[in-house]
């Protein structure tokens, strides 16, 4: 696995041929270091198109985890297919971590972590309506649209 994979898109075909997954990100930080000067929001799409399994990361706390969806949306804006971007923040990371039997997608027997959005989850204008963890509701919005924590 290549962690951060900032310039991995430059040799995407070789990485795909080797079957090496890439953790790419964060996408929304400055190019302050020499090792990120060639970083581009097009990279996740380029890598995925080449056949590389991409996971988009925030490098929390560099970019808070709350901005993971924003980074996936940015990758879509720059050419990544929406389905690939969703997979890059759900199933792909679970597979890379070896926990896809429990997390990353919806299937009988999995942990049932689920977020219900008011629209497209990659449209950053949309809000989370409800959240379930391990099948239990932990957040919902009240009649005024304010979040209510239902379980901790």
C-alpha positions as a LaTeX table, in Angstrom:
\begin{tabular}{lrrr}
\hline
Residue & $x$ (\AA) & $y$ (\AA) & $z$ (\AA) \\
\hline
Unk1 & 0.00 & 0.00 & 0.00 \\
Unk2 & 1.19 & 3.53 & $-0.75$ \\
Unk3 & 0.27 & 5.90 & 2.06 \\
Unk4 & $-0.45$ & 9.48 & 0.90 \\
Unk5 & 0.58 & 8.55 & $-2.67$ \\
Unk6 & 0.96 & 12.20 & $-3.66$ \\
Unk7 & 2.69 & 11.54 & $-6.97$ \\
Unk8 & 1.39 & 8.01 & $-7.53$ \\
Unk9 & $-0.75$ & 9.17 & $-10.45$ \\
Unk10 & 2.48 & 9.79 & $-12.41$ \\
Unk11 & 3.06 & 6.01 & $-12.55$ \\
Unk12 & $-0.57$ & 4.86 & $-12.22$ \\
Unk13 & $-0.18$ & 2.09 & $-14.81$ \\
Unk14 & 2.77 & 0.53 & $-12.95$ \\
Unk15 & 0.98 & 0.73 & $-9.60$ \\
Unk16 & $-2.14$ & $-0.86$ & $-11.10$ \\
Unk17 & $-0.07$ & $-3.64$ & $-12.66$ \\
Unk18 & 1.49 & $-4.35$ & $-9.25$ \\
Unk19 & $-1.93$ & $-4.40$ & $-7.58$ \\
Unk20 & $-0.88$ & $-1.87$ & $-4.95$ \\
Unk21 & $-3.65$ & 0.21 & $-3.35$ \\
Unk22 & $-3.10$ & 3.95 & $-2.82$ \\
Unk23 & $-4.23$ & 6.06 & 0.12 \\
Unk24 & $-4.47$ & 9.50 & $-1.42$ \\
Unk25 & $-4.70$ & 12.77 & 0.42 \\
Unk26 & $-5.24$ & 15.07 & 1.95 \\
Unk27 & $-6.51$ & 17.00 & $-1.06$ \\
Unk28 & $-7.29$ & 20.35 & 0.57 \\
Unk29 & $-4.01$ & 21.55 & 2.04 \\
Unk30 & $-1.37$ & 23.90 & 0.72 \\
Unk31 & 1.61 & 22.74 & $-1.29$ \\
Unk32 & 3.97 & 23.80 & 1.45 \\
Unk33 & 6.34 & 20.82 & 1.27 \\
Unk34 & 8.43 & 19.62 & $-1.65$ \\
Unk35 & 6.86 & 16.15 & $-1.46$ \\
Unk36 & 3.40 & 17.55 & $-2.25$ \\
Unk37 & 4.25 & 20.07 & $-4.95$ \\
Unk38 & 2.83 & 17.79 & $-7.68$ \\
Unk39 & $-0.31$ & 16.86 & $-5.75$ \\
Unk40 & $-3.48$ & 17.37 & $-7.76$ \\
Unk41 & $-7.19$ & 16.76 & $-7.10$ \\
Unk42 & $-7.22$ & 14.93 & $-10.46$ \\
Unk43 & $-5.01$ & 12.15 & $-9.06$ \\
Unk44 & $-7.72$ & 9.97 & $-7.46$ \\
Unk45 & $-9.61$ & 9.84 & $-10.75$ \\
Unk46 & $-6.46$ & 9.16 & $-12.77$ \\
Unk47 & $-5.44$ & 6.35 & $-10.43$ \\
Unk48 & $-8.90$ & 4.79 & $-10.39$ \\
Unk49 & $-9.18$ & 4.96 & $-14.19$ \\
Unk50 & $-5.87$ & 3.08 & $-14.38$ \\
Unk51 & $-7.26$ & 0.31 & $-12.17$ \\
Unk52 & $-5.71$ & 1.30 & $-8.84$ \\
Unk53 & $-7.78$ & 0.80 & $-5.67$ \\
Unk54 & $-7.88$ & 4.32 & $-4.20$ \\
Unk55 & $-8.83$ & 5.35 & $-0.68$ \\
Unk56 & $-9.20$ & 9.08 & $-0.06$ \\
Unk57 & $-7.77$ & 10.17 & 3.30 \\
Unk58 & $-7.72$ & 13.40 & 5.31 \\
Unk59 & $-4.57$ & 12.76 & 7.36 \\
Unk60 & $-6.59$ & 13.81 & 10.41 \\
Unk61 & $-5.87$ & 16.12 & 12.21 \\
Unk62 & $-4.11$ & 17.85 & 9.29 \\
Unk63 & $-7.53$ & 18.02 & 7.65 \\
Unk64 & $-10.28$ & 17.07 & 10.12 \\
Unk65 & $-12.12$ & 13.85 & 9.32 \\
Unk66 & $-15.32$ & 15.90 & 9.02 \\
Unk67 & $-14.00$ & 17.04 & 5.62 \\
Unk68 & $-13.62$ & 13.54 & 4.17 \\
Unk69 & $-16.76$ & 13.90 & 2.05 \\
Unk70 & $-15.59$ & 17.34 & 0.86 \\
Unk71 & $-12.37$ & 15.75 & $-0.38$ \\
Unk72 & $-14.31$ & 13.03 & $-2.23$ \\
Unk73 & $-16.50$ & 15.76 & $-3.78$ \\
Unk74 & $-13.37$ & 17.62 & $-4.87$ \\
Unk75 & $-12.07$ & 14.46 & $-6.55$ \\
Unk76 & $-15.40$ & 14.18 & $-8.42$ \\
Unk77 & $-15.18$ & 17.82 & $-9.46$ \\
Unk78 & $-11.80$ & 16.98 & $-11.00$ \\
Unk79 & $-12.82$ & 13.88 & $-12.92$ \\
Unk80 & $-13.36$ & 10.95 & $-10.57$ \\
Unk81 & $-16.66$ & 9.12 & $-11.12$ \\
Unk82 & $-19.08$ & 9.69 & $-8.20$ \\
Unk83 & $-19.46$ & 5.95 & $-7.55$ \\
Unk84 & $-15.67$ & 5.60 & $-7.42$ \\
Unk85 & $-15.41$ & 8.52 & $-4.98$ \\
Unk86 & $-17.99$ & 6.97 & $-2.66$ \\
Unk87 & $-16.13$ & 3.66 & $-2.84$ \\
Unk88 & $-12.88$ & 5.54 & $-2.05$ \\
Unk89 & $-14.31$ & 6.64 & 1.32 \\
Unk90 & $-16.26$ & 3.47 & 2.16 \\
Unk91 & $-15.49$ & 0.03 & 0.75 \\
Unk92 & $-11.93$ & 0.59 & $-0.51$ \\
Unk93 & $-10.52$ & 1.67 & 2.87 \\
Unk94 & $-12.32$ & $-1.23$ & 4.57 \\
Unk95 & $-10.76$ & $-3.66$ & 2.09 \\
Unk96 & $-7.28$ & $-2.17$ & 2.53 \\
Unk97 & $-7.63$ & $-2.44$ & 6.31 \\
Unk98 & $-8.89$ & $-6.02$ & 6.05 \\
Unk99 & $-12.24$ & $-5.25$ & 7.70 \\
Unk100 & $-14.54$ & $-5.33$ & 4.66 \\
Unk101 & $-16.31$ & $-8.34$ & 6.17 \\
Unk102 & $-17.71$ & $-5.88$ & 8.79 \\
Unk103 & $-17.55$ & $-2.38$ & 7.28 \\
Unk104 & $-17.50$ & $-0.44$ & 4.03 \\
Unk105 & $-20.75$ & $-1.59$ & 2.43 \\
Unk106 & $-24.25$ & $-2.66$ & 3.34 \\
Unk107 & $-24.86$ & $-6.39$ & 3.54 \\
Unk108 & $-26.49$ & $-8.82$ & 5.97 \\
Unk109 & $-24.25$ & $-9.51$ & 8.95 \\
Unk110 & $-22.19$ & $-6.31$ & 8.69 \\
Unk111 & $-22.05$ & $-3.68$ & 11.45 \\
Unk112 & $-24.82$ & $-1.55$ & 9.87 \\
Unk113 & $-23.16$ & 1.84 & 10.13 \\
Unk114 & $-25.29$ & 4.08 & 7.91 \\
Unk115 & $-25.76$ & 7.76 & 7.11 \\
Unk116 & $-28.96$ & 9.11 & 5.56 \\
Unk117 & $-28.40$ & 12.32 & 3.60 \\
Unk118 & $-31.04$ & 14.78 & 2.40 \\
Unk119 & $-29.60$ & 14.43 & $-1.11$ \\
Unk120 & $-26.42$ & 13.42 & $-2.92$ \\
Unk121 & $-23.79$ & 12.76 & $-0.22$ \\
Unk122 & $-21.10$ & 14.24 & $-2.48$ \\
Unk123 & $-22.97$ & 17.55 & $-2.75$ \\
Unk124 & $-21.49$ & 19.49 & 0.16 \\
Unk125 & $-24.66$ & 21.57 & 0.46 \\
Unk126 & $-26.59$ & 18.52 & 1.69 \\
Unk127 & $-26.85$ & 17.68 & 5.35 \\
Unk128 & $-26.89$ & 14.45 & 7.26 \\
Unk129 & $-30.43$ & 13.62 & 8.37 \\
Unk130 & $-29.84$ & 10.50 & 10.46 \\
Unk131 & $-26.90$ & 8.33 & 11.51 \\
Unk132 & $-26.88$ & 4.72 & 12.71 \\
Unk133 & $-23.89$ & 2.92 & 14.20 \\
Unk134 & $-24.00$ & $-0.84$ & 14.60 \\
Unk135 & $-27.71$ & $-0.67$ & 13.78 \\
Unk136 & $-28.56$ & 1.89 & 16.50 \\
Unk137 & $-29.60$ & 5.45 & 15.71 \\
Unk138 & $-27.03$ & 7.88 & 17.18 \\
Unk139 & $-28.10$ & 11.15 & 15.49 \\
Unk140 & $-31.19$ & 12.62 & 13.86 \\
Unk141 & $-32.46$ & 16.09 & 13.03 \\
Unk142 & $-35.40$ & 17.56 & 14.93 \\
Unk143 & $-38.33$ & 19.45 & 13.36 \\
Unk144 & $-36.25$ & 22.65 & 13.27 \\
Unk145 & $-33.44$ & 20.85 & 11.44 \\
Unk146 & $-31.09$ & 20.85 & 14.42 \\
Unk147 & $-29.02$ & 17.72 & 15.11 \\
Unk148 & $-30.05$ & 15.66 & 18.12 \\
Unk149 & $-27.68$ & 13.07 & 19.54 \\
Unk150 & $-29.86$ & 10.07 & 20.33 \\
Unk151 & $-27.21$ & 7.74 & 21.74 \\
Unk152 & $-23.56$ & 8.01 & 22.68 \\
\hline
\end{tabular}
